[in-house]
Short mmCIF file of C-alpha atoms in Angstrom, two decimals:
data_model
loop_
_atom_site.label_atom_id
_atom_site.label_comp_id
_atom_site.label_asym_id
_atom_site.label_seq_id
_atom_site.Cartn_x
_atom_site.Cartn_y
_atom_site.Cartn_z
CA MET A 1 -161.62 162.61 -61.90
CA LYS A 2 -160.04 165.69 -59.77
CA ARG A 3 -157.97 163.92 -57.54
CA CYS A 4 -156.54 161.82 -60.61
CA SER A 5 -155.43 165.24 -62.13
CA ALA A 6 -154.63 166.57 -58.63
CA LEU A 7 -152.90 162.62 -58.50
CA LEU A 8 -151.02 162.68 -62.22
CA LEU A 9 -149.53 166.58 -61.74
CA GLY A 10 -148.29 165.81 -58.27
CA LEU A 11 -146.17 162.79 -60.10
CA PHE A 12 -145.17 165.13 -62.83
CA LEU A 13 -143.92 167.27 -60.76
CA CYS A 14 -141.87 164.97 -58.92
CA ALA A 15 -140.14 163.93 -61.88
CA MET A 16 -139.30 166.84 -63.13
CA PRO A 17 -136.55 167.59 -61.48
CA VAL A 18 -134.49 164.07 -62.75
CA LEU A 19 -136.01 164.37 -66.41
CA ALA A 20 -134.19 167.90 -65.93
CA LEU A 21 -130.64 166.07 -64.76
CA GLU A 22 -127.77 167.56 -67.68
CA GLU A 23 -125.08 164.70 -68.32
CA ILE A 24 -122.07 166.29 -67.04
CA ARG A 25 -118.97 164.69 -69.24
CA VAL A 26 -114.97 165.69 -67.33
CA GLY A 27 -111.64 164.03 -68.74
CA VAL A 28 -109.08 163.08 -66.94
CA GLU A 29 -105.75 161.40 -66.73
CA LEU A 30 -104.98 157.69 -67.04
CA GLN A 31 -102.33 158.25 -64.34
CA PRO A 32 -102.18 156.83 -60.70
CA TYR A 33 -102.10 159.36 -57.86
CA ALA A 34 -102.93 157.29 -55.39
CA PRO A 35 -105.18 158.74 -52.97
CA TYR A 36 -106.71 161.51 -55.22
CA SER A 37 -106.96 159.35 -59.10
CA GLU A 38 -106.51 156.15 -59.94
CA VAL A 39 -107.99 153.25 -62.83
CA VAL A 40 -109.09 149.82 -60.80
CA GLU A 41 -110.52 147.34 -63.56
CA GLY A 42 -111.43 150.17 -66.00
CA GLU A 43 -113.02 152.42 -62.89
CA TYR A 44 -111.78 155.51 -62.16
CA ARG A 45 -111.77 155.60 -58.94
CA GLY A 46 -110.23 158.03 -55.56
CA TYR A 47 -110.84 161.22 -53.81
CA ALA A 48 -110.80 163.51 -57.47
CA ARG A 49 -113.70 161.10 -58.42
CA ASP A 50 -115.88 161.82 -55.40
CA LEU A 51 -115.51 165.47 -55.74
CA LEU A 52 -116.69 165.65 -58.90
CA ASP A 53 -119.41 163.30 -57.88
CA ALA A 54 -119.94 165.61 -55.28
CA PHE A 55 -120.04 168.88 -57.30
CA ALA A 56 -122.93 167.05 -59.88
CA ALA A 57 -124.45 166.83 -57.24
CA GLU A 58 -124.62 169.90 -55.74
CA HIS A 59 -125.23 171.46 -59.22
CA GLY A 60 -127.71 169.09 -60.54
CA TYR A 61 -125.57 167.43 -63.01
CA ARG A 62 -125.18 163.50 -63.03
#
């Protein structure tokens, strides 16, 4: 029983950071300005996207 409780506690603690992620939403202009930003097939790409993704990962956003 102790082993099962410890396992459940461990799983819960491992899942906590995933559950704690906040969503961040950033508005961007749809102006082509390669290599900094562009929209290809409806997907925002470029350096600015990479920078925003890195910021989100570093600060616990998704």
